[in-house]
Structure formats: C-alpha cells, structure tokens
Coordinates of C-alpha atoms in Angstrom, one line a residue:
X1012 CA 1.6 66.0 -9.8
X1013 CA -1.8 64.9 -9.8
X1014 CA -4.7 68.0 -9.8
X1015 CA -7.0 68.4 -6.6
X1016 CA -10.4 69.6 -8.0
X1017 CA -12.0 72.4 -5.8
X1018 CA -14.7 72.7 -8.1
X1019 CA -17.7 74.8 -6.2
X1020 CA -19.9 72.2 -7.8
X1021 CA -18.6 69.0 -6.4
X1022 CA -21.0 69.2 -4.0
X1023 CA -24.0 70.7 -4.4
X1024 CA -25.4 70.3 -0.9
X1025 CA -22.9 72.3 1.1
X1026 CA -22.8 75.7 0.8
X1027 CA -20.0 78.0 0.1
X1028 CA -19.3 78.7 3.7
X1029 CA -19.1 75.8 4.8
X1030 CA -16.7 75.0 1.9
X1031 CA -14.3 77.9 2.2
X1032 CA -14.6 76.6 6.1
X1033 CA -13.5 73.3 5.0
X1034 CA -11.1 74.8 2.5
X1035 CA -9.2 76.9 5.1
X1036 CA -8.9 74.2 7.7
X1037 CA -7.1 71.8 4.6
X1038 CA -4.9 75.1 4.1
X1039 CA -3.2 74.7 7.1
X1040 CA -1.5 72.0 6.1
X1041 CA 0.1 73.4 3.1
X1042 CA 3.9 73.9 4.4
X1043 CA 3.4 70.4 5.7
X1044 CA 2.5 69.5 1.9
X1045 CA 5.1 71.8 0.4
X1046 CA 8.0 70.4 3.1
X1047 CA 7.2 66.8 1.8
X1048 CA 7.3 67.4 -2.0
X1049 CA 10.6 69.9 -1.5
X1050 CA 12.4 68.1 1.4
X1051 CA 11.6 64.5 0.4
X1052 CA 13.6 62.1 3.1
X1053 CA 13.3 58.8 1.2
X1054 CA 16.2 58.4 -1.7
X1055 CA 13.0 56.4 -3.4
X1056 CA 11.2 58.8 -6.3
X1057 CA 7.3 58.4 -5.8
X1058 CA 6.4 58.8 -9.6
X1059 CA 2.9 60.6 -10.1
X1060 CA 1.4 56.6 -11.2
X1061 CA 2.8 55.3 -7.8
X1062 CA 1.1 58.1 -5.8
X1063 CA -2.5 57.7 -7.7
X1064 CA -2.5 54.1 -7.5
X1065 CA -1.7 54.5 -3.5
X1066 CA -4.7 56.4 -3.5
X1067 CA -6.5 53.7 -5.4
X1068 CA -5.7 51.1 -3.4
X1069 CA -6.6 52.9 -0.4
X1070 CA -9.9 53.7 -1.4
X1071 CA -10.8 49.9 -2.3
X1072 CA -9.3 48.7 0.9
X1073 CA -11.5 51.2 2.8
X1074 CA -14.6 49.8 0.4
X1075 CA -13.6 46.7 1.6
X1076 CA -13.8 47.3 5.3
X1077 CA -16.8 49.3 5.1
X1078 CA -19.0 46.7 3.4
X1079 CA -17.9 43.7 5.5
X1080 CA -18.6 45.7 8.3
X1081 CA -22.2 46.4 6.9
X1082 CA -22.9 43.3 5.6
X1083 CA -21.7 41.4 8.8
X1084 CA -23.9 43.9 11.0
X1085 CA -27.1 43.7 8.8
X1086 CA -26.9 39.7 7.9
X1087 CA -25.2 38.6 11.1
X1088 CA -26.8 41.4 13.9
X1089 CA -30.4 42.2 12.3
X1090 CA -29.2 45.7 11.5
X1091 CA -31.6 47.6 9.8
X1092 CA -30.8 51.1 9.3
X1093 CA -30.8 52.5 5.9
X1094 CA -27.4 54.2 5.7
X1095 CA -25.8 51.1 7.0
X1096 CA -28.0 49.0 4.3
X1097 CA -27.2 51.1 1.6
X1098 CA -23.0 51.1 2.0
X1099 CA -23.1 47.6 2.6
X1100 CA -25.1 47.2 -1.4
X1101 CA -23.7 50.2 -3.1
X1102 CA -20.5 48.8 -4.3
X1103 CA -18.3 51.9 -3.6
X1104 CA -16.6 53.9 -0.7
X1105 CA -18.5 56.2 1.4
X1106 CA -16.0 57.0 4.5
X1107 CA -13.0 57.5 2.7
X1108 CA -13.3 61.2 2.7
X1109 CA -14.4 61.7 6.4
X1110 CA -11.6 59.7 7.5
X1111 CA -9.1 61.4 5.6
X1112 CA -9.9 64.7 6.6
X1113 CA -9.7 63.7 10.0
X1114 CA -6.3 62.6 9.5
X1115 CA -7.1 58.3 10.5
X1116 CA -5.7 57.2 7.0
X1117 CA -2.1 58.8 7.4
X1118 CA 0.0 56.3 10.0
X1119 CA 3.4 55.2 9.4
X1120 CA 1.6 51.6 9.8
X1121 CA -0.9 52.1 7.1
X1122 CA 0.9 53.4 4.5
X1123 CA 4.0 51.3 4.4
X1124 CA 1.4 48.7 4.0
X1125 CA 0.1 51.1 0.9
X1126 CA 3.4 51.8 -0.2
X1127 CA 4.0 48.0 -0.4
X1128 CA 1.3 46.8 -2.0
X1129 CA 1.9 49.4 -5.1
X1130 CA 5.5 48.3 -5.2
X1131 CA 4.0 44.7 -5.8
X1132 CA 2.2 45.8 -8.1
X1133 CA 4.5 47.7 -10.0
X1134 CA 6.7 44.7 -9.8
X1135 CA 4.2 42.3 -11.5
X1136 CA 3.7 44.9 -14.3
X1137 CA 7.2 44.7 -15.4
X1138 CA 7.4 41.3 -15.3
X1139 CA 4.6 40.8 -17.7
X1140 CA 6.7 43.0 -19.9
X1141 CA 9.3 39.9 -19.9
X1142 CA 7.1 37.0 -19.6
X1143 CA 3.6 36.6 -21.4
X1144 CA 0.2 36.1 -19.0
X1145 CA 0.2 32.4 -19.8
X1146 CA 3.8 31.6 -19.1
X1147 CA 2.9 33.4 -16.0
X1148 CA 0.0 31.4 -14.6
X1149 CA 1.6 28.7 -15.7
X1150 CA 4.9 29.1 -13.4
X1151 CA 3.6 27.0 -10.4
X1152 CA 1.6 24.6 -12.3
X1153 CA 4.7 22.0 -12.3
X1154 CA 4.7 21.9 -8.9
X1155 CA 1.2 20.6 -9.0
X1156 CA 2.4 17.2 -10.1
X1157 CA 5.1 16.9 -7.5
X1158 CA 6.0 13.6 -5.7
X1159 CA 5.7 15.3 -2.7
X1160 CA 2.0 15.4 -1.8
X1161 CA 2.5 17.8 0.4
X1162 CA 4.3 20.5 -2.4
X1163 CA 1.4 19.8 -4.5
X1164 CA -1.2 20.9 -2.1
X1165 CA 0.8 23.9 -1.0
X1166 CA 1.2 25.0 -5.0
X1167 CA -2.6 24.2 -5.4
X1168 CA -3.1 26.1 -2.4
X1169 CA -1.3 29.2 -3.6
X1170 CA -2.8 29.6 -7.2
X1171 CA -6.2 29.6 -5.3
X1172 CA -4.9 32.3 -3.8
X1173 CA -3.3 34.2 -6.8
X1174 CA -6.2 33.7 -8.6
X1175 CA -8.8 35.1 -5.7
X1176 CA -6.4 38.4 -6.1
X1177 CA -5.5 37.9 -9.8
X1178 CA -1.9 39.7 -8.8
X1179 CA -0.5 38.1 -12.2
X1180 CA -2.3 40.7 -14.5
X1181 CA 0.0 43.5 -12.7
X1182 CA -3.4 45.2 -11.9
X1183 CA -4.0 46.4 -8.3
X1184 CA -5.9 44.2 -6.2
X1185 CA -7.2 45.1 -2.8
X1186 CA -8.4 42.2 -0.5
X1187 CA -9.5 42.3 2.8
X1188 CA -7.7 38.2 3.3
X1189 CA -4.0 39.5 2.4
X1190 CA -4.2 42.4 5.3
X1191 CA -1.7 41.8 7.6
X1192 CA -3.9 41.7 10.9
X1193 CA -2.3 45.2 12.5
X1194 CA -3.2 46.7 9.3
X1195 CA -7.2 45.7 9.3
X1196 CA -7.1 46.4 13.3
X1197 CA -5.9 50.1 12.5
X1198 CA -8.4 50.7 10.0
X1199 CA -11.5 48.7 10.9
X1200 CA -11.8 50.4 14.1
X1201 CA -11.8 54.4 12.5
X1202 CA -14.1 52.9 9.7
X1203 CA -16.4 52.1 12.6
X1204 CA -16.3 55.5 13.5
X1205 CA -17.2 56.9 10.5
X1206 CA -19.9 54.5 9.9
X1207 CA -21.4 55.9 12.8
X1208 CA -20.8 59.4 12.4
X1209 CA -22.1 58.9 8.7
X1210 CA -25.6 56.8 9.5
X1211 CA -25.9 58.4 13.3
X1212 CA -26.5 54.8 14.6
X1213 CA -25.4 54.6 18.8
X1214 CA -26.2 51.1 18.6
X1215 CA -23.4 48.5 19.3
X1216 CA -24.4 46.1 15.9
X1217 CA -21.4 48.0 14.1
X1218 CA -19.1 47.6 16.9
X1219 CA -19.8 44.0 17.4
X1220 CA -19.6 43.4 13.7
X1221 CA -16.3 44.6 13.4
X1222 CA -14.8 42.4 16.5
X1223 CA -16.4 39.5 14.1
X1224 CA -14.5 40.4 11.1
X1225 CA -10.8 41.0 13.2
X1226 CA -12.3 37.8 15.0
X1227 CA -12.5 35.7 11.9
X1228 CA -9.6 37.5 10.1
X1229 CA -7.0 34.5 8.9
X1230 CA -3.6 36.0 7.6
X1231 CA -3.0 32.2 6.9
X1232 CA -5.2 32.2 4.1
X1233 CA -3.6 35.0 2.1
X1234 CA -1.4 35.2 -1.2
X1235 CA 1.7 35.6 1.1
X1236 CA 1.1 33.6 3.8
X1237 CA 0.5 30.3 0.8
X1238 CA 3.4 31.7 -0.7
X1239 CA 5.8 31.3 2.0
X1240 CA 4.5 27.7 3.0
X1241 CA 5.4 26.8 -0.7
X1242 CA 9.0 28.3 -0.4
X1243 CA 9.4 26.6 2.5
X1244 CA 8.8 23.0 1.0
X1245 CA 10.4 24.0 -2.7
X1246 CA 13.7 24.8 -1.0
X1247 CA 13.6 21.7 1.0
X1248 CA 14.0 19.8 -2.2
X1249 CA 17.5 18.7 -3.1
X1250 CA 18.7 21.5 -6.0
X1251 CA 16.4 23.9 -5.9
X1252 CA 18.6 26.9 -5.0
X1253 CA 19.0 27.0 -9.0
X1254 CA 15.5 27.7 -9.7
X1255 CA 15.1 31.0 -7.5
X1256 CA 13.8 33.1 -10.0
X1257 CA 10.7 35.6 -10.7
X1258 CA 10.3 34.0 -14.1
X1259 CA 10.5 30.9 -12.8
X1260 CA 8.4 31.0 -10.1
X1261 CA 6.3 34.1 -10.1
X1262 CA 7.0 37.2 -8.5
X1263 CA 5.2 35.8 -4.9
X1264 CA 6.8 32.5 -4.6
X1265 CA 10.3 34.1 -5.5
X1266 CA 9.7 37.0 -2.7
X1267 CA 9.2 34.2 -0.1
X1268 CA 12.3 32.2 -1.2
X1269 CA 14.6 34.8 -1.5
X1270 CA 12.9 35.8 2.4
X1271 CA 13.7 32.5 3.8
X1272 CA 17.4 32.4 2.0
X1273 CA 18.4 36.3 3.4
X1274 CA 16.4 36.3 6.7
X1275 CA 14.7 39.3 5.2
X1276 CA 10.9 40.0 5.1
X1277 CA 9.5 40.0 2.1
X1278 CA 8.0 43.9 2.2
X1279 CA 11.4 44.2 3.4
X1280 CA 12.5 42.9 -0.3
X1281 CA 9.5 44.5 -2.2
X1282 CA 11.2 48.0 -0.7
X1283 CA 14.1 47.4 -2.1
X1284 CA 12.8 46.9 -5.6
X1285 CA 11.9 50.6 -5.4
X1286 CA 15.4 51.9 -4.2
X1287 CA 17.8 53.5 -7.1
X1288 CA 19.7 51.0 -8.7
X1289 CA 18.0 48.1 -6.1
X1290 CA 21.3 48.3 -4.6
X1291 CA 20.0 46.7 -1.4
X1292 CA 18.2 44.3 -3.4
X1293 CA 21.9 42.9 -5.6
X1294 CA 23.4 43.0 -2.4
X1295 CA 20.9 40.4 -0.5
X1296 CA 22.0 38.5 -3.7
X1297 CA 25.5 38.6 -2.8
X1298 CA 24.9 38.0 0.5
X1299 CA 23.3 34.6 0.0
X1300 CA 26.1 33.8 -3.4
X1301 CA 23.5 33.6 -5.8
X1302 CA 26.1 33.1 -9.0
X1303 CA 27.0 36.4 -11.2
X1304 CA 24.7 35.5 -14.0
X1305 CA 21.8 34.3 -12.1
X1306 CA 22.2 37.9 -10.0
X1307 CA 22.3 39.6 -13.3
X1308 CA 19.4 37.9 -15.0
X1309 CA 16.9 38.6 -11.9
X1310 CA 17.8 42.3 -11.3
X1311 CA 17.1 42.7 -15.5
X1312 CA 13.9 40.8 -14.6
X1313 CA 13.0 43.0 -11.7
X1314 CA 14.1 46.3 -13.5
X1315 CA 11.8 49.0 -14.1
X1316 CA 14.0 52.0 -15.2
X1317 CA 16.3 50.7 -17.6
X1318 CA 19.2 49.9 -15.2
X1319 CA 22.1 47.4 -15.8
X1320 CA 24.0 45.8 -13.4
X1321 CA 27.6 44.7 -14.5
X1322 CA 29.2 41.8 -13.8
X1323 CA 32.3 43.9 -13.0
X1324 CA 30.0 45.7 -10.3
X1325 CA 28.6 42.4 -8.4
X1326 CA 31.9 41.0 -8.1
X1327 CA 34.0 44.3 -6.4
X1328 CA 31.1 43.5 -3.8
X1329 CA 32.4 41.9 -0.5
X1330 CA 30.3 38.9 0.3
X1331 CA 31.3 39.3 4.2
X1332 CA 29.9 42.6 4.5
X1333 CA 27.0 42.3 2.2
X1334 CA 26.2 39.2 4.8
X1335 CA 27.1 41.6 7.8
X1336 CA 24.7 44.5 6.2
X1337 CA 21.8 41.8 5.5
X1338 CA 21.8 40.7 8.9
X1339 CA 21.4 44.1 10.3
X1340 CA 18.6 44.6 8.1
X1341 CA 17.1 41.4 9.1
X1342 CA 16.5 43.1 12.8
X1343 CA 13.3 43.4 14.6
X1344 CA 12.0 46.7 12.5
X1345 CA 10.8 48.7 15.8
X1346 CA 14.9 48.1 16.3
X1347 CA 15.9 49.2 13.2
X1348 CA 13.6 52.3 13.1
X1349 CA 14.6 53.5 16.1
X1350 CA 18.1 53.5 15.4
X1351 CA 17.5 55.4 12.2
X1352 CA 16.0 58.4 13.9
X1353 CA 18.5 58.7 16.9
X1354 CA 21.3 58.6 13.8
X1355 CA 19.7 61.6 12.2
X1356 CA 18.9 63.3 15.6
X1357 CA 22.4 62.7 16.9
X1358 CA 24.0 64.1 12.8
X1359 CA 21.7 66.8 13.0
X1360 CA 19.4 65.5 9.9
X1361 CA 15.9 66.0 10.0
X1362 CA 14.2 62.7 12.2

C-alpha cells in the first residue's frame, strides 16, 4: 500500500501541537480505514497503481477547478487579491488538502467518477500494448473521408477532442470539458469554499465566478459526448455491426457503440472491464450476439490480467438471460442502487 509521510518537517510553519492535533483528529478514522482494506465490499481488486493514480487524477481535477475559478474571478470580475492571483498562475493545487481533511472529496458521486476515469485509463494502457500509438491515432481517420458528410464531421469532431485530452497515450488526463456536469457542480462549489477559507476573501467575485464556469460548462463538447454522436452515425451505416472493435475503433468510439448496442452506459461498461474475469462485460457480448470469435478477440484486447476466455465458456452462456440480466443493468442507477442495499439489508450483508 502506498506510504503516508508524517514527516515533522513537511511543514515547517506549524508547530508540533498543532500537528499531533491534526494527527489525532486523522486517527479517528483508522477502523474506518482498516474496515475498508480488511472488509472490502467490491469483488473488484484496487491494485496499489489504481489507487495512486485515483489520487492523481483527483488532484489535477481539483487544479483544474481551482484555476478556472481564479482566472474567471481575476480576468472576468476585477479580482485582485494576491492569494486568489497567485493560485490562478501557480500551475499546481493549493485546496486539495483542506478539502480532503474536511471530508468534501469522499462522495459516492465523486469517486465513481474517479474510479472511472482510472479504469479508462488503465484500459487505454493495455491496448497500446496490442496496437502501436500510430495505428492508434490513426483508427478514426477513415472515417474522415466518409461519404457521409455528416460522419466525417462527427470523426473530425472527435479526434479534436481526443487530441485536447491525448487519452490515446494511456496517460491520465484530467479536463475540466469531459466532467460530467453533477460532477463539476459537486466540486466547484467546496473548491469555492476553500478558496475563501484559504485567501480570507468575503467578497462575492469567487462565487460569481464559479456560477460562470457551471454556467458555461458544455458536456457536449467532451471526448464522450463526440464519441457517442459518432457511434450513433457509424452504426447507422449498412454493416457496421462487424467493425465493433477497440482496435478498430479506439477504445472511446467502441465504449459508445457497444452503449448504444446493450442499452448500457458507457461508465457502466468501463466498470465492467475492472470486474474478475469481465464476466459482465462477455455477457453484454452475448446479449447483443456478437459472434464467438469476435467476443473472443475483444475480451483478449480488453484484458489486463492474463485471462482467457474459451469458446467452450461463451457458448454454455444463455443468450435469453444474458439479454434479461443486461436489461436489468440498463436501469435508472438510483433504481439499481437502491435495490442493491435493501438486498444486503434484507440477507443480513453489510449495506
């Protein structure tokens, strides 16, 4: 697991009382910590990589936030206090620490989004152990010639996109535009806080330049949102149901295709990359009759732990219930969740 440094130098300007202060507060916590590690209630292992680049991602999407939130309430609202001035230019986090140990970085919401966007990028690295970089950029270039004029523009509009993130070097991005809008609401608003706590402004210039940035927020613009305007013109074409592939159309279009085929999200999908054996995953493919060797050659595309699915093993599967299972999981979510925890309250699991 990865090391917490409690160093007494880390911070030179606060004392040792008010450390061991802070200390003992964090201390409280520790069954809570030890419960989660021993008494884990996913089936999905978070390796020590997945947990340190959740914490990465965090801390750039916080970074983020903060310095649009500056730099909208110095260039747009005349701000001129020093703190504020100095976040927006300084080019790394300053509230990630105050709003974690208040707890405002810990939601269900916020961390499934985390969660999600390691998984994608975890996803990305394994195909680029299949597929070189160039074969990869290159995947939705063909589209780009398309008689449709309306395909071409949606695939031009996409590698924009991709290439604004760069999400084809497997490397973790973090970009304000691919938020989904209840994700930046539920953490602009506690960055605001912190901004203020952390300069001592009481002015409203913060406030009012975070309402701009949810204001002007457009989830149309982002890598999935292009994505999924794409799949929905590619599978309109007569034929293309043979071409859903991650190596044939990088990892984003594919996510959006295979969506729209299975009535499934695509975070929904991304999830069940991360399950053992992607069980979920081969039986969405199932469930739509994707042919045994297609099945087989995306989940070896997909695989990160040396798994094998057998064409003995995809065929036992029943394509009536995998449909029946897929369109329970394609329920509203709240739905879903909440049947989950009234399951294990009513079996006597833990909720």
């Amino acid at each position: 697991m990865a090391k917490r440094d409690f160093s007494m130098d880390r911070n030179p300007g606060i004392g040792l009382v008010q450390q061991a202060a802070a200390i003992g507060t964090s201390s409280a916590y520790i069954s809570d910590d030890l419960a989660s590690a021993l008494f884990p209630k996913s089936d999905v292992i978070l390796t020590d990589r997945m947990l340190s680049n959740g914490r990465q991602y965090l801390r750039m999407i916080v970074q983020e936030i903060e310095t649009e939130i500056c730099m909208i309430a110095t260039k747009d609202f005349g701000m001129q206090q020093d703190t504020i001035i100095e976040i927006g230019n300084s080019g790394r986090v300053h509230s990630y620490a105050l709003l974690q140990n208040a707890g405002l970085l810990g939601s269900k919401t916020v961390l499934d989004n985390v969660f999600t966007s390691v998984q994608r990028a975890e996803l990305s690295a394994r195909l680029l152990q299949k597929i070189s970089q160039a074969d990869l950029e290159s995947v939705l270039t063909r589209y780009l010639d398309d008689d449709d004029a309306s395909i071409a523009d949606a695939a031009m509009a996409l590698l924009v996109a991709q290439s604004r993130d760069n999400v084809g070097s497997g490397s973790l991005q973090a970009q304000i535009t691919n938020l989904p809008a209840e994700i930046l609401f539920a953490l602009a608003w506690p960055i605001t806080a912190a901004l203020q706590k952390l300069s001592g402004d009481e002015g409203q210039e913060l406030k009012k330049a975070t309402e701009k940035l949810l204001g002007q927020h457009d989830e149309g613009i982002g890598t999935q949102s292009r994505a999924q305007r794409l799949a929905q013109l590619v599978d309109q074409a007569e034929g293309s149901e043979q071409n859903l592939h991650p190596m044939h159309d990088g990892l984003d279009l594919f996510l959006a295709r295979l969506a729209r085929r299975s009535g499934l999200s695509v975070d929904q999908l991304i999830l069940f990359t991360a399950e053992p054996n992607m069980v979920r995953l081969v039986l969405t493919m199932r469930a739509i009759r994707l042919p045994l060797d297609h099945a087989l050659s995306i989940f070896s595309a997909l695989d990160g732990g040396g798994q094998l699915l057998t064409r003995a093993s995809y065929d036992e599967i029943d394509v009536e219930k995998a449909t029946a299972l897929v369109s329970d999981w394609s329920a509203n979510t709240l739905y879903q969740n909440a049947q989950d925890l009234l399951n294990a309250h009513l079996s006597g699991l833990p909720a």
